mmCIF file of C-alpha atoms in Angstrom:
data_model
loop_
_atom_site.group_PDB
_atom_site.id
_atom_site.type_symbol
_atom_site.label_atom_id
_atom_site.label_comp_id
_atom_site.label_asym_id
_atom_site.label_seq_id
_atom_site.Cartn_x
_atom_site.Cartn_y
_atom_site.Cartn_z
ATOM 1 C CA UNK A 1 30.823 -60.191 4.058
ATOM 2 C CA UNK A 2 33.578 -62.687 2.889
ATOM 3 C CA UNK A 3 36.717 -61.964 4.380
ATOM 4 C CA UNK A 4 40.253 -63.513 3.355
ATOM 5 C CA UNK A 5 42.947 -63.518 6.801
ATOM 6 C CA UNK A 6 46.212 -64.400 5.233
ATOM 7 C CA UNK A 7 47.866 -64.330 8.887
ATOM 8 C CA UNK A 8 51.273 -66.745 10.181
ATOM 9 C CA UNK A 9 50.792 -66.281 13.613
ATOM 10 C CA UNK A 10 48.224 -69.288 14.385
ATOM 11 C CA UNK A 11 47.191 -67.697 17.837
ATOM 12 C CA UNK A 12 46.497 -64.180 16.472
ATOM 13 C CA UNK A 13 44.994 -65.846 13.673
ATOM 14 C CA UNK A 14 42.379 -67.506 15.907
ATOM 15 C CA UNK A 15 41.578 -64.451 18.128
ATOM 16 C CA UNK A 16 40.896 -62.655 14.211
ATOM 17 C CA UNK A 17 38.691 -65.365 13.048
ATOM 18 C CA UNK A 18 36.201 -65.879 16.402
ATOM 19 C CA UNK A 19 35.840 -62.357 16.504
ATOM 20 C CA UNK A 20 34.792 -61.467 12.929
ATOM 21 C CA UNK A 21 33.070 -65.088 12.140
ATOM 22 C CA UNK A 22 31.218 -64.169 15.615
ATOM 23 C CA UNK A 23 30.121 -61.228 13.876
ATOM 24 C CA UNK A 24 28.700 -62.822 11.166
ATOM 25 C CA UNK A 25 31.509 -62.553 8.531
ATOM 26 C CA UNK A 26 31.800 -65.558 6.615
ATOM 27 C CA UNK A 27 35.871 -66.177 7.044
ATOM 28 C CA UNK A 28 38.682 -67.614 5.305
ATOM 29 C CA UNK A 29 42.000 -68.219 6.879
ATOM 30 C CA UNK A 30 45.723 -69.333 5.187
ATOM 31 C CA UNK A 31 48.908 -69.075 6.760
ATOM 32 C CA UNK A 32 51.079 -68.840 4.103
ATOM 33 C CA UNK A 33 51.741 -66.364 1.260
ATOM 34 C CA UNK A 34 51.756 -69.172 -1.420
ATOM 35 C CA UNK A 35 48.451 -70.585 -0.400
ATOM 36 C CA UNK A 36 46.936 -67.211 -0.082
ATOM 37 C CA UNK A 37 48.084 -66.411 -3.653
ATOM 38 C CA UNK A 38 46.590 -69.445 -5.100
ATOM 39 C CA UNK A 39 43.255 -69.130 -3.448
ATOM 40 C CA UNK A 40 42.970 -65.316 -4.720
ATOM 41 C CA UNK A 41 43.067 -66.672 -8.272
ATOM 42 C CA UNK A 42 40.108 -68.337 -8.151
ATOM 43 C CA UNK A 43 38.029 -66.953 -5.045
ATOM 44 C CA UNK A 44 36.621 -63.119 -5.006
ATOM 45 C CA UNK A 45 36.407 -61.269 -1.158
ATOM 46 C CA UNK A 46 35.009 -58.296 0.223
ATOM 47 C CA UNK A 47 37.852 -57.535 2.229
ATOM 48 C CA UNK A 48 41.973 -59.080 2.764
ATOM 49 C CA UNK A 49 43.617 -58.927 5.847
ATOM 50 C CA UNK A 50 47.108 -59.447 5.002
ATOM 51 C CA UNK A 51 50.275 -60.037 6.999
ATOM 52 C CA UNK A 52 53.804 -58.927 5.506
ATOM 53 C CA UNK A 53 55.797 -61.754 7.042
ATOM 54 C CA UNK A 54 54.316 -64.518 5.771
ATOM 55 C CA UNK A 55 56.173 -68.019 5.066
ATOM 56 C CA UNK A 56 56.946 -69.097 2.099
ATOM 57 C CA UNK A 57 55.757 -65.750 -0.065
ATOM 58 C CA UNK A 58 55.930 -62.368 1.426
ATOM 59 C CA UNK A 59 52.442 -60.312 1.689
ATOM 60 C CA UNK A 60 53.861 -57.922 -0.310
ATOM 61 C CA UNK A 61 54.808 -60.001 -3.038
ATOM 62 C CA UNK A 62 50.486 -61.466 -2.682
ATOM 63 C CA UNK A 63 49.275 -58.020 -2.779
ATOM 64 C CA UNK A 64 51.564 -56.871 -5.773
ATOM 65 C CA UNK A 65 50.374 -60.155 -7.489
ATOM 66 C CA UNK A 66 46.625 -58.994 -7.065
ATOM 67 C CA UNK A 67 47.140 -55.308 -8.075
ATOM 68 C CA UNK A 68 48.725 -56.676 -11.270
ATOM 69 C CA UNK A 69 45.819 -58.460 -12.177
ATOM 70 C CA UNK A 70 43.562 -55.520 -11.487
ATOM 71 C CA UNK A 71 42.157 -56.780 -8.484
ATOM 72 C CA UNK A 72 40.985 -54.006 -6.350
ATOM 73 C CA UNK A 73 39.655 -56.069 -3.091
ATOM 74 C CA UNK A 74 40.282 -53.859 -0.373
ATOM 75 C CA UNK A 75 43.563 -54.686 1.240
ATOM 76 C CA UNK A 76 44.461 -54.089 4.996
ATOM 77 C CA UNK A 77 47.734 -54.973 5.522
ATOM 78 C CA UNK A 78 49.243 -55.729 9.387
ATOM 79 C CA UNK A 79 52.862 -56.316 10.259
ATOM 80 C CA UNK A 80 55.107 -56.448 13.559
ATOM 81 C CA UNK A 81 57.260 -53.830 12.279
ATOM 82 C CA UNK A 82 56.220 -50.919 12.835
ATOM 83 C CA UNK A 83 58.723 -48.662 10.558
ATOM 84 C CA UNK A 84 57.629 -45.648 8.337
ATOM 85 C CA UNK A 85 59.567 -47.398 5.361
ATOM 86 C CA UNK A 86 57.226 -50.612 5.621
ATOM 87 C CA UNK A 87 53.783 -48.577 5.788
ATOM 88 C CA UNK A 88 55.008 -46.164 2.295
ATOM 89 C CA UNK A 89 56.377 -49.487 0.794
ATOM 90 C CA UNK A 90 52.807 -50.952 1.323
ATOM 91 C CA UNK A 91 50.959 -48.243 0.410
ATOM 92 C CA UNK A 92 53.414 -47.940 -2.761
ATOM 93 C CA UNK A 93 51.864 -51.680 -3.717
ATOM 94 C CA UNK A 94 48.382 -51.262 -3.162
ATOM 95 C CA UNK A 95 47.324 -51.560 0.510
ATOM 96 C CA UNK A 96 44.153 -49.812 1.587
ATOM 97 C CA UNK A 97 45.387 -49.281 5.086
ATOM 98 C CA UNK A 98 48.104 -50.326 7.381
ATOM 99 C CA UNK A 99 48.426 -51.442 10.775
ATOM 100 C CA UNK A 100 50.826 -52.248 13.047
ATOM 101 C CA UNK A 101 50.689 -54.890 15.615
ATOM 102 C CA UNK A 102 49.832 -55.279 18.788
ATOM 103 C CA UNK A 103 46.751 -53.756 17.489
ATOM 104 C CA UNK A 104 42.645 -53.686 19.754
ATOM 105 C CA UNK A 105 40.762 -55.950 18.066
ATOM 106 C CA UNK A 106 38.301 -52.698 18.572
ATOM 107 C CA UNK A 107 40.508 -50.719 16.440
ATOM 108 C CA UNK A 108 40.760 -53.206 14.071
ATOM 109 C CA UNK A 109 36.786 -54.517 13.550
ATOM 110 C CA UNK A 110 36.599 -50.185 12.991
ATOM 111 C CA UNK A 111 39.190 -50.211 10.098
ATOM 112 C CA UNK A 112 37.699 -53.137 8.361
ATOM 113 C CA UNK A 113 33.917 -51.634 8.821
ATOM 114 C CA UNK A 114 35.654 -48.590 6.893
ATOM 115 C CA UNK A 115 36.983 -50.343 4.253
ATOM 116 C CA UNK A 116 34.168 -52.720 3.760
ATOM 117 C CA UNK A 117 32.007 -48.879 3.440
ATOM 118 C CA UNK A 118 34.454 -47.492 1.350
ATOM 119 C CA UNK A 119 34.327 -50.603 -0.852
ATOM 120 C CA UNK A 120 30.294 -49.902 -1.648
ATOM 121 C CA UNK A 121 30.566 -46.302 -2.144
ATOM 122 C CA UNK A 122 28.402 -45.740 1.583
ATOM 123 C CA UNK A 123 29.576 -42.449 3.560
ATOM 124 C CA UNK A 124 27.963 -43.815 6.916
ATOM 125 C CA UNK A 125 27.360 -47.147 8.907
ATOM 126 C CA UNK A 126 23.902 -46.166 9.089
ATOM 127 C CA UNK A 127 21.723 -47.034 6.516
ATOM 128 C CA UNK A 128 17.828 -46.193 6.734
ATOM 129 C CA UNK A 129 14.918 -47.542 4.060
ATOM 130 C CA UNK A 130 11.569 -48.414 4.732
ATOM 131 C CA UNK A 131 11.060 -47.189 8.350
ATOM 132 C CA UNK A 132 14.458 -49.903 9.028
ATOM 133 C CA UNK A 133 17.572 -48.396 10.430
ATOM 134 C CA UNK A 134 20.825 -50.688 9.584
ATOM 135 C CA UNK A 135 23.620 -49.399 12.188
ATOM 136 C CA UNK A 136 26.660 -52.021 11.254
ATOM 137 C CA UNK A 137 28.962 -50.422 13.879
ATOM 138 C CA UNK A 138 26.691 -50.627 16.427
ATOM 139 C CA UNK A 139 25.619 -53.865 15.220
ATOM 140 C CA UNK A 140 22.151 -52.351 15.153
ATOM 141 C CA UNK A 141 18.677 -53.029 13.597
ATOM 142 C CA UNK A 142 15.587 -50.631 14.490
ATOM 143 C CA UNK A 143 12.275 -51.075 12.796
ATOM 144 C CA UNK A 144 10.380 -47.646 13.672
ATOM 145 C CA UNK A 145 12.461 -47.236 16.536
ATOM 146 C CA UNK A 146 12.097 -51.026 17.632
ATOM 147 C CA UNK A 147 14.849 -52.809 17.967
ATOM 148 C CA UNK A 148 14.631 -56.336 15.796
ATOM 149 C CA UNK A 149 16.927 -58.813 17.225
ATOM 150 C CA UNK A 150 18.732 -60.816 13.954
ATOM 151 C CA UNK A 151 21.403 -63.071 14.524
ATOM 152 C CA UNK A 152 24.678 -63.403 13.128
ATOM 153 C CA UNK A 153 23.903 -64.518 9.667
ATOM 154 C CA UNK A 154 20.544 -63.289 8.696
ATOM 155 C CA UNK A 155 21.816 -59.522 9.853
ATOM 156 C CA UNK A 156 24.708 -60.254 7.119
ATOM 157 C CA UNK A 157 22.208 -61.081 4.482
ATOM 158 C CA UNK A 158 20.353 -57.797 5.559
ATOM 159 C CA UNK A 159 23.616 -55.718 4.910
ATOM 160 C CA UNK A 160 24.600 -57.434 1.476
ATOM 161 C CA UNK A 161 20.942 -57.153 0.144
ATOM 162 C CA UNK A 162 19.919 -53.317 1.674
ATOM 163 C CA UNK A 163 23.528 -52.727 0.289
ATOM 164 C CA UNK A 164 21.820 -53.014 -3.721
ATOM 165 C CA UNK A 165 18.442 -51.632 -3.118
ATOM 166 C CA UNK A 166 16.389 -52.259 -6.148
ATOM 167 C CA UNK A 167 19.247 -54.236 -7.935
ATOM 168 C CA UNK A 168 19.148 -58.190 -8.187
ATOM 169 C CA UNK A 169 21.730 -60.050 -5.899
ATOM 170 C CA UNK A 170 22.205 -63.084 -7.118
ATOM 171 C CA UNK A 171 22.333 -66.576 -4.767
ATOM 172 C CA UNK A 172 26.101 -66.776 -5.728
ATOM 173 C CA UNK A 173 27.232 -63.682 -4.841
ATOM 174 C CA UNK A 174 24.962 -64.095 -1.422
ATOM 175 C CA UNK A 175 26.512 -67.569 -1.092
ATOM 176 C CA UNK A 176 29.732 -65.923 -1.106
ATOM 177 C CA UNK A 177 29.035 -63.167 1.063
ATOM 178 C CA UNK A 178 27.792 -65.652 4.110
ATOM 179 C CA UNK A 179 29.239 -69.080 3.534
ATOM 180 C CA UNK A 180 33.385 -69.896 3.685
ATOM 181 C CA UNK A 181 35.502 -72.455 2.669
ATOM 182 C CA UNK A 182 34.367 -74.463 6.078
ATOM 183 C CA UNK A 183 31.157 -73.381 6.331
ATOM 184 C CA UNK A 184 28.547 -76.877 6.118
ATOM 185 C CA UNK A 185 25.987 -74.850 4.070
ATOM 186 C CA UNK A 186 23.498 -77.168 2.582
ATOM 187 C CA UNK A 187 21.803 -76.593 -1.035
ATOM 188 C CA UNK A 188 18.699 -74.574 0.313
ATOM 189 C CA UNK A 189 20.661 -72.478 3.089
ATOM 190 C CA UNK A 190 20.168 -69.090 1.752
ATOM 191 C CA UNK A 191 16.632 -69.588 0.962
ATOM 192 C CA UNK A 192 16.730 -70.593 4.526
ATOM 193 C CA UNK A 193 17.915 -67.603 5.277
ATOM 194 C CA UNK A 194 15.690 -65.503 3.289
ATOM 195 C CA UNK A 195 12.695 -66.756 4.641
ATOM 196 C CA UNK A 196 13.855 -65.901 8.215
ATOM 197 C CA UNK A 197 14.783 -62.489 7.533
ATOM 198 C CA UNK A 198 11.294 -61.911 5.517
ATOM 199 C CA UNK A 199 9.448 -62.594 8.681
ATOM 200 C CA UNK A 200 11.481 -61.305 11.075
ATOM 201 C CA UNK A 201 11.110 -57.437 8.681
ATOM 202 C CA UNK A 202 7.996 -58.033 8.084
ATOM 203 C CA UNK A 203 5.963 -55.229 9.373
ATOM 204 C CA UNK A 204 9.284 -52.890 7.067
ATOM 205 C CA UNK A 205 8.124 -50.738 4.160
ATOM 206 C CA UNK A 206 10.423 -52.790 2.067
ATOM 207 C CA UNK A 207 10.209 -56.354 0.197
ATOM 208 C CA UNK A 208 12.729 -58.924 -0.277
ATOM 209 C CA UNK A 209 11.750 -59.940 -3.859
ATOM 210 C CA UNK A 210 12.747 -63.568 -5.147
ATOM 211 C CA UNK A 211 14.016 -62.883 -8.796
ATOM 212 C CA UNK A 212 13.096 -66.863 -9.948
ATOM 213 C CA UNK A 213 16.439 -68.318 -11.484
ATOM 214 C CA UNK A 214 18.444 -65.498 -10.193
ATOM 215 C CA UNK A 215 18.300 -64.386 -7.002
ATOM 216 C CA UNK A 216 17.123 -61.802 -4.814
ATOM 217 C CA UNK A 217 16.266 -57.340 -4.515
ATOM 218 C CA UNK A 218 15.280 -55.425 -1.560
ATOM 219 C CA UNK A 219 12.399 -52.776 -2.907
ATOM 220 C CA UNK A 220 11.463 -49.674 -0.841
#
C-alpha cells in the first residue's frame, strides 16, 4: 500500500519508515506541513500518518486542507500531546484515529492494518479465495494449508490485486500501491512482479489475468 508519513521528528521518522517499507509498504516521507500539503495535491495514498506539530504548517491545518477538497484518505494523526482537547479537535477535522506518542510500533503497524481494512470495506485481515489464505496481520500466505513464502513486494501486489477480485487493477494504480517517490522502479517492474507471483500461486484455484493495455484481475 502507499503510505504518506508527514512526521518532524527525523529519528522517529526513520524508525516509521524501516518498519513499514520492511513490510512491504511502498513509503513516502516529508517533514514539513507545507511540503506535505503540496505533495497531497497531486499524489493519491492509501493511508496518512500525520503529525500535529509540524514546521512550517500545522497537521491540522494539512488535514483540514484535504477534507475540504473531499479527500477521504484515511488519516491517522500522532502528536506528543497527549490532551483530550487535541484528540476531539482532530477528530472535529477529519482524523481517522489518533495517537499519542511514545506509541509500540506494534500498536501502531495494528492501527494502520485497521484503517487500511476499513478503507476497502474488509471486516477481517484474513482473506481466503481459491484454496489461498491472505492473513496481513500475521503477515501470512497458506496455499491449502501450505505456507508460500512471498517477499516483501510480491505479497503487496497479492493484497492490492485479491483486494478487487474479478475487477481490473490497472498498472498505475499497482505502480502506486508498490513503488514511492524513491523507489528505482524500472519500466517493466510490475510485470516483473506479476510474473513472480504467478508462479509462486501457481498450483491456487485463482488466475492473475493480464487485461492487455490495462492492467491486471485476480479470477476465482
Amino acid at each position: 500500500m502507499r503510505i504518506l508519513l508527514v512526521e518532524g521528528n527525523a529519528c522517529l521518522a526513520d524508525a516509521i519508515v524501516r518498519r513499514l517499507r520492511g513490510d512491504g509498504h511502498a513509503l513516502d516521507w516529508q517533514d514539513d506541513g507545507c511540503s506535505a500539503a503540496r505533495v497531497l495535491r497531486y499524489q493519491r495514498f492509501d493511508l496518512i500518518v500525520l503529525d500535529i506539530g509540524l514546521p512550517r504548517m500545522s497537521g491540522l491545518d494539512v488535514l483540514s486542507g484535504l477534507r475540504e477538497r473531499g479527500d477521504t484518505t484515511p488519516v491517522l494523526v500522532t502528536t506528543a500531546r497527549n490532551c483530550m482537547e487535541e484528540r476531539v479537535r482532530a477528530l472535529d477535522v477529519g482524523a481517522d484515529d489518533f495517537l499519542a506518542k511514545p506509541f509500540d510500533l506494534r500498536e501502531f503497524d495494528a492501527r494502520c492494518r485497521v484503517l487500511l481494512r476499513r478503507s476497502r470495506g474488509r471486516a477481517s485481515e484474513v482473506v481466503r479465495i481459491g484454496g489461498l489464505d491472505f492473513d496481513n496481520a500475521a503477515r501470512r500466505v497458506t496455499l491449502d494449508g501450505t505456507i508460500i513464502d512471498l517477499p516483501n513486494r510480491e505479497f503487496r501486489l497479492l493484497e492490492i490485486l485479491i483486494g478487487r477480485v474479478g475487477r481490473v487493477v490497472s498498472r498505475e494504480e499497482i505502480g502506486n500501491g508498490l513503488f514511492g517517490f524513491d523507489d528505482d522502479a524500472g519500466p517493466n517492474a510490475i510485470e516483473l512482479y506479476v510474473g513472480r507471483l504467478r508462479r509462486r500461486i501457481a498450483s491456487a484455484r485463482l488466475r492473475i489475468v493480464t487485461v492487455r493495455g490495462v492492467g491486471y484481475r485476480v479470477d476465482a
